[in-house]
Amino acid sequence: DTKVRDAFAIVAEGGLTSARSAAEAMTGPNREQALAGVAQGWAKSDLAGAIAWTKALPEGANRDEVIRAALLGKAAVDPAAALDLVGLVPPGGRPGYFATTTGARVLTEAAKADFDATIAWIAVHPGRLGRDDMDGLAKAVTERLNADAVGFLTSRAADGSLLAITPAIDHAILN
């Protein structure tokens, strides 16, 4: 459930100072989501600032998760920049859960923002993201395969990205 994070991301885009103050003052189970939402909204306009703020959060805050949220925000506006920085935090992920690694989460947002730019980045950086990370593309690839499988696969072969996105294609076909 990301409702609190999503709400704080919206508030941060409209008024960073008040969103930051509210998130920092929170206690309890929603604090992490609030901090993550601020970072996500902030990163759309100033990723470096959001990351610096995150690194300065007091002990006890899950800084890695807040940075992941910042990367999601950046992926929504600049997929390549976010993908370049995926290694800032450990891969994370929950065993047995689909597309929960940092790479998978960033790929999901990047593909929503600009699928072609995301695929181009993957083709230029083969092997940079693992098989579990590629699960983040499964939904976008599935949609494109369902709409026009031959056209999609032909265009991926022509632009040289077919091999790089094979794990996402495998997953899409499997399901």
PDB file of C-alpha atoms in Angstrom:
ATOM      1  CA  ASP A   1       0.000   0.000   0.000  1.00  0.00           C
ATOM      2  CA  THR A   2       1.578   3.249  -1.125  1.00  0.00           C
ATOM      3  CA  LYS A   3      -1.265   5.677  -0.478  1.00  0.00           C
ATOM      4  CA  VAL A   4       0.632   7.746   2.087  1.00  0.00           C
ATOM      5  CA  ARG A   5       3.753   7.867  -0.102  1.00  0.00           C
ATOM      6  CA  ASP A   6       1.715   8.865  -3.140  1.00  0.00           C
ATOM      7  CA  ALA A   7      -0.114  11.580  -1.207  1.00  0.00           C
ATOM      8  CA  PHE A   8       3.110  13.073   0.147  1.00  0.00           C
ATOM      9  CA  ALA A   9       4.656  12.992  -3.332  1.00  0.00           C
ATOM     10  CA  ILE A  10       1.773  15.120  -4.603  1.00  0.00           C
ATOM     11  CA  VAL A  11       2.037  17.514  -1.663  1.00  0.00           C
ATOM     12  CA  ALA A  12       5.822  17.794  -2.121  1.00  0.00           C
ATOM     13  CA  GLU A  13       5.414  18.751  -5.769  1.00  0.00           C
ATOM     14  CA  GLY A  14       3.101  21.569  -4.708  1.00  0.00           C
ATOM     15  CA  GLY A  15       4.941  22.733  -1.609  1.00  0.00           C
ATOM     16  CA  LEU A  16       8.177  21.037  -0.681  1.00  0.00           C
ATOM     17  CA  THR A  17       8.845  22.870   2.590  1.00  0.00           C
ATOM     18  CA  SER A  18       5.486  22.082   4.158  1.00  0.00           C
ATOM     19  CA  ALA A  19       5.544  18.468   2.933  1.00  0.00           C
ATOM     20  CA  ARG A  20       9.035  17.970   4.322  1.00  0.00           C
ATOM     21  CA  SER A  21       8.117  19.471   7.689  1.00  0.00           C
ATOM     22  CA  ALA A  22       4.988  17.339   7.977  1.00  0.00           C
ATOM     23  CA  ALA A  23       6.804  14.129   7.015  1.00  0.00           C
ATOM     24  CA  GLU A  24       9.714  14.792   9.393  1.00  0.00           C
ATOM     25  CA  ALA A  25       7.297  15.457  12.268  1.00  0.00           C
ATOM     26  CA  MET A  26       5.385  12.209  11.761  1.00  0.00           C
ATOM     27  CA  THR A  27       5.804   9.209  13.998  1.00  0.00           C
ATOM     28  CA  GLY A  28       4.474   5.720  13.639  1.00  0.00           C
ATOM     29  CA  PRO A  29       4.149   3.313  10.768  1.00  0.00           C
ATOM     30  CA  ASN A  30       3.373   5.898   8.075  1.00  0.00           C
ATOM     31  CA  ARG A  31       6.508   7.981   8.650  1.00  0.00           C
ATOM     32  CA  GLU A  32       8.655   5.993   6.203  1.00  0.00           C
ATOM     33  CA  GLN A  33       6.053   6.327   3.472  1.00  0.00           C
ATOM     34  CA  ALA A  34       5.700  10.050   4.121  1.00  0.00           C
ATOM     35  CA  LEU A  35       9.463  10.578   3.888  1.00  0.00           C
ATOM     36  CA  ALA A  36       9.569   8.454   0.741  1.00  0.00           C
ATOM     37  CA  GLY A  37       6.756  10.477  -0.789  1.00  0.00           C
ATOM     38  CA  VAL A  38       8.584  13.735  -0.156  1.00  0.00           C
ATOM     39  CA  ALA A  39      11.726  12.329  -1.772  1.00  0.00           C
ATOM     40  CA  GLN A  40       9.742  11.000  -4.726  1.00  0.00           C
ATOM     41  CA  GLY A  41       8.050  14.331  -5.404  1.00  0.00           C
ATOM     42  CA  TRP A  42      11.208  16.354  -4.782  1.00  0.00           C
ATOM     43  CA  ALA A  43      13.354  14.186  -7.064  1.00  0.00           C
ATOM     44  CA  LYS A  44      11.288  15.123 -10.091  1.00  0.00           C
ATOM     45  CA  SER A  45      12.851  18.583  -9.965  1.00  0.00           C
ATOM     46  CA  ASP A  46      15.997  18.093  -7.839  1.00  0.00           C
ATOM     47  CA  LEU A  47      17.229  14.537  -7.390  1.00  0.00           C
ATOM     48  CA  ALA A  48      20.535  15.624  -5.836  1.00  0.00           C
ATOM     49  CA  GLY A  49      18.714  17.711  -3.226  1.00  0.00           C
ATOM     50  CA  ALA A  50      16.330  14.885  -2.388  1.00  0.00           C
ATOM     51  CA  ILE A  51      19.195  12.436  -1.967  1.00  0.00           C
ATOM     52  CA  ALA A  52      21.229  14.843   0.191  1.00  0.00           C
ATOM     53  CA  TRP A  53      18.180  15.404   2.428  1.00  0.00           C
ATOM     54  CA  THR A  54      17.614  11.653   2.660  1.00  0.00           C
ATOM     55  CA  LYS A  55      21.199  10.970   3.668  1.00  0.00           C
ATOM     56  CA  ALA A  56      20.846  13.550   6.451  1.00  0.00           C
ATOM     57  CA  LEU A  57      17.710  11.945   7.937  1.00  0.00           C
ATOM     58  CA  PRO A  58      18.122  10.856  11.553  1.00  0.00           C
ATOM     59  CA  GLU A  59      19.082   7.310  12.509  1.00  0.00           C
ATOM     60  CA  GLY A  60      16.198   4.906  12.307  1.00  0.00           C
ATOM     61  CA  ALA A  61      14.915   6.161   8.986  1.00  0.00           C
ATOM     62  CA  ASN A  62      15.151   3.630   6.182  1.00  0.00           C
ATOM     63  CA  ARG A  63      17.329   5.831   4.001  1.00  0.00           C
ATOM     64  CA  ASP A  64      17.714   3.201   1.280  1.00  0.00           C
ATOM     65  CA  GLU A  65      13.957   2.972   0.820  1.00  0.00           C
ATOM     66  CA  VAL A  66      13.609   6.754   0.746  1.00  0.00           C
ATOM     67  CA  ILE A  67      16.337   6.968  -1.922  1.00  0.00           C
ATOM     68  CA  ARG A  68      14.527   4.255  -3.891  1.00  0.00           C
ATOM     69  CA  ALA A  69      11.433   6.452  -3.835  1.00  0.00           C
ATOM     70  CA  ALA A  70      13.514   9.397  -5.063  1.00  0.00           C
ATOM     71  CA  LEU A  71      14.715   7.251  -7.956  1.00  0.00           C
ATOM     72  CA  LEU A  72      11.094   6.419  -8.790  1.00  0.00           C
ATOM     73  CA  GLY A  73      10.299  10.125  -8.911  1.00  0.00           C
ATOM     74  CA  LYS A  74      13.261  10.796 -11.188  1.00  0.00           C
ATOM     75  CA  ALA A  75      12.313   7.836 -13.419  1.00  0.00           C
ATOM     76  CA  ALA A  76       8.942   9.463 -14.044  1.00  0.00           C
ATOM     77  CA  VAL A  77      10.616  12.495 -15.647  1.00  0.00           C
ATOM     78  CA  ASP A  78      14.048  11.236 -16.790  1.00  0.00           C
ATOM     79  CA  PRO A  79      14.221   7.440 -17.074  1.00  0.00           C
ATOM     80  CA  ALA A  80      17.879   7.280 -18.157  1.00  0.00           C
ATOM     81  CA  ALA A  81      19.094   9.444 -15.266  1.00  0.00           C
ATOM     82  CA  ALA A  82      17.247   7.295 -12.733  1.00  0.00           C
ATOM     83  CA  LEU A  83      18.484   4.060 -14.291  1.00  0.00           C
ATOM     84  CA  ASP A  84      22.063   5.363 -14.210  1.00  0.00           C
ATOM     85  CA  LEU A  85      21.746   5.717 -10.423  1.00  0.00           C
ATOM     86  CA  VAL A  86      20.029   2.430  -9.540  1.00  0.00           C
ATOM     87  CA  GLY A  87      23.225   1.252  -7.835  1.00  0.00           C
ATOM     88  CA  LEU A  88      23.047   4.027  -5.202  1.00  0.00           C
ATOM     89  CA  VAL A  89      21.220   1.636  -2.902  1.00  0.00           C
ATOM     90  CA  PRO A  90      21.305  -2.132  -2.435  1.00  0.00           C
ATOM     91  CA  PRO A  91      19.051  -4.079  -4.808  1.00  0.00           C
ATOM     92  CA  GLY A  92      16.580  -4.819  -2.043  1.00  0.00           C
ATOM     93  CA  GLY A  93      13.536  -6.796  -3.026  1.00  0.00           C
ATOM     94  CA  ARG A  94      11.358  -9.211  -1.173  1.00  0.00           C
ATOM     95  CA  PRO A  95      11.914 -12.912  -1.835  1.00  0.00           C
ATOM     96  CA  GLY A  96       8.879 -14.431  -3.486  1.00  0.00           C
ATOM     97  CA  TYR A  97       7.416 -11.054  -4.484  1.00  0.00           C
ATOM     98  CA  PHE A  98       7.282  -9.904  -8.068  1.00  0.00           C
ATOM     99  CA  ALA A  99       9.326  -6.892  -9.281  1.00  0.00           C
ATOM    100  CA  THR A 100      10.359  -5.553  -5.874  1.00  0.00           C
ATOM    101  CA  THR A 101      14.066  -4.960  -6.471  1.00  0.00           C
ATOM    102  CA  THR A 102      15.277  -1.388  -6.858  1.00  0.00           C
ATOM    103  CA  GLY A 103      15.988  -2.003 -10.543  1.00  0.00           C
ATOM    104  CA  ALA A 104      12.553  -3.517 -11.172  1.00  0.00           C
ATOM    105  CA  ARG A 105      10.757  -0.656  -9.456  1.00  0.00           C
ATOM    106  CA  VAL A 106      12.729   1.979 -11.363  1.00  0.00           C
ATOM    107  CA  LEU A 107      12.212   0.112 -14.654  1.00  0.00           C
ATOM    108  CA  THR A 108       8.455   0.015 -14.055  1.00  0.00           C
ATOM    109  CA  GLU A 109       8.295   3.790 -13.606  1.00  0.00           C
ATOM    110  CA  ALA A 110      10.763   4.463 -16.416  1.00  0.00           C
ATOM    111  CA  ALA A 111       8.769   2.332 -18.861  1.00  0.00           C
ATOM    112  CA  LYS A 112       5.573   4.193 -17.936  1.00  0.00           C
ATOM    113  CA  ALA A 113       7.285   7.527 -18.575  1.00  0.00           C
ATOM    114  CA  ASP A 114       9.118   6.678 -21.805  1.00  0.00           C
ATOM    115  CA  PHE A 115       9.221   3.060 -22.898  1.00  0.00           C
ATOM    116  CA  ASP A 116      11.457   3.633 -25.907  1.00  0.00           C
ATOM    117  CA  ALA A 117      14.045   5.604 -23.918  1.00  0.00           C
ATOM    118  CA  THR A 118      14.020   2.921 -21.234  1.00  0.00           C
ATOM    119  CA  ILE A 119      14.587   0.156 -23.773  1.00  0.00           C
ATOM    120  CA  ALA A 120      17.346   2.196 -25.410  1.00  0.00           C
ATOM    121  CA  TRP A 121      19.077   2.573 -22.022  1.00  0.00           C
ATOM    122  CA  ILE A 122      18.864  -1.179 -21.398  1.00  0.00           C
ATOM    123  CA  ALA A 123      20.322  -1.930 -24.844  1.00  0.00           C
ATOM    124  CA  VAL A 124      23.273   0.395 -24.204  1.00  0.00           C
ATOM    125  CA  HIS A 125      23.865  -1.066 -20.710  1.00  0.00           C
ATOM    126  CA  PRO A 126      23.566  -4.852 -21.188  1.00  0.00           C
ATOM    127  CA  GLY A 127      23.870  -6.826 -17.982  1.00  0.00           C
ATOM    128  CA  ARG A 128      23.707  -3.778 -15.722  1.00  0.00           C
ATOM    129  CA  LEU A 129      20.331  -4.924 -14.405  1.00  0.00           C
ATOM    130  CA  GLY A 130      19.660  -8.504 -13.341  1.00  0.00           C
ATOM    131  CA  ARG A 131      16.926 -10.905 -14.328  1.00  0.00           C
ATOM    132  CA  ASP A 132      14.815  -9.993 -11.280  1.00  0.00           C
ATOM    133  CA  ASP A 133      15.183  -6.318 -12.188  1.00  0.00           C
ATOM    134  CA  MET A 134      13.874  -6.995 -15.696  1.00  0.00           C
ATOM    135  CA  ASP A 135      10.559  -8.110 -14.147  1.00  0.00           C
ATOM    136  CA  GLY A 136       9.837  -4.394 -13.878  1.00  0.00           C
ATOM    137  CA  LEU A 137       9.297  -4.320 -17.642  1.00  0.00           C
ATOM    138  CA  ALA A 138       6.915  -7.283 -17.721  1.00  0.00           C
ATOM    139  CA  LYS A 139       3.670  -5.305 -17.717  1.00  0.00           C
ATOM    140  CA  ALA A 140       4.779  -2.855 -20.417  1.00  0.00           C
ATOM    141  CA  VAL A 141       6.180  -5.659 -22.568  1.00  0.00           C
ATOM    142  CA  THR A 142       3.022  -7.749 -22.104  1.00  0.00           C
ATOM    143  CA  GLU A 143       0.852  -4.837 -23.238  1.00  0.00           C
ATOM    144  CA  ARG A 144       2.963  -4.343 -26.360  1.00  0.00           C
ATOM    145  CA  LEU A 145       3.090  -8.049 -27.181  1.00  0.00           C
ATOM    146  CA  ASN A 146      -0.682  -8.309 -26.814  1.00  0.00           C
ATOM    147  CA  ALA A 147      -1.225  -5.286 -29.049  1.00  0.00           C
ATOM    148  CA  ASP A 148       1.159  -6.343 -31.865  1.00  0.00           C
ATOM    149  CA  ALA A 149       3.571  -9.170 -31.098  1.00  0.00           C
ATOM    150  CA  VAL A 150       5.195  -9.300 -34.545  1.00  0.00           C
ATOM    151  CA  GLY A 151       5.588  -5.534 -34.782  1.00  0.00           C
ATOM    152  CA  PHE A 152       6.969  -5.270 -31.253  1.00  0.00           C
ATOM    153  CA  LEU A 153       9.495  -8.085 -31.656  1.00  0.00           C
ATOM    154  CA  THR A 154      10.537  -6.860 -35.099  1.00  0.00           C
ATOM    155  CA  SER A 155      11.152  -3.334 -33.829  1.00  0.00           C
ATOM    156  CA  ARG A 156      13.148  -4.654 -30.856  1.00  0.00           C
ATOM    157  CA  ALA A 157      15.266  -6.790 -33.185  1.00  0.00           C
ATOM    158  CA  ALA A 158      15.827  -3.790 -35.472  1.00  0.00           C
ATOM    159  CA  ASP A 159      16.936  -1.467 -32.658  1.00  0.00           C
ATOM    160  CA  GLY A 160      19.194  -4.100 -31.064  1.00  0.00           C
ATOM    161  CA  SER A 161      17.332  -4.348 -27.768  1.00  0.00           C
ATOM    162  CA  LEU A 162      15.710  -7.763 -28.223  1.00  0.00           C
ATOM    163  CA  LEU A 163      18.419  -9.775 -26.481  1.00  0.00           C
ATOM    164  CA  ALA A 164      18.687  -7.292 -23.612  1.00  0.00           C
ATOM    165  CA  ILE A 165      14.972  -7.455 -22.793  1.00  0.00           C
ATOM    166  CA  THR A 166      14.578 -11.216 -23.292  1.00  0.00           C
ATOM    167  CA  PRO A 167      13.929 -11.842 -19.557  1.00  0.00           C
ATOM    168  CA  ALA A 168      10.969  -9.430 -19.672  1.00  0.00           C
ATOM    169  CA  ILE A 169       9.691 -11.071 -22.866  1.00  0.00           C
ATOM    170  CA  ASP A 170      10.049 -14.514 -21.275  1.00  0.00           C
ATOM    171  CA  HIS A 171       8.006 -13.397 -18.292  1.00  0.00           C
ATOM    172  CA  ALA A 172       5.361 -11.771 -20.488  1.00  0.00           C
ATOM    173  CA  ILE A 173       4.962 -14.920 -22.589  1.00  0.00           C
ATOM    174  CA  LEU A 174       4.915 -17.171 -19.532  1.00  0.00           C
ATOM    175  CA  ASN A 175       2.026 -15.260 -18.056  1.00  0.00           C
TER     176      ASN A 175
END
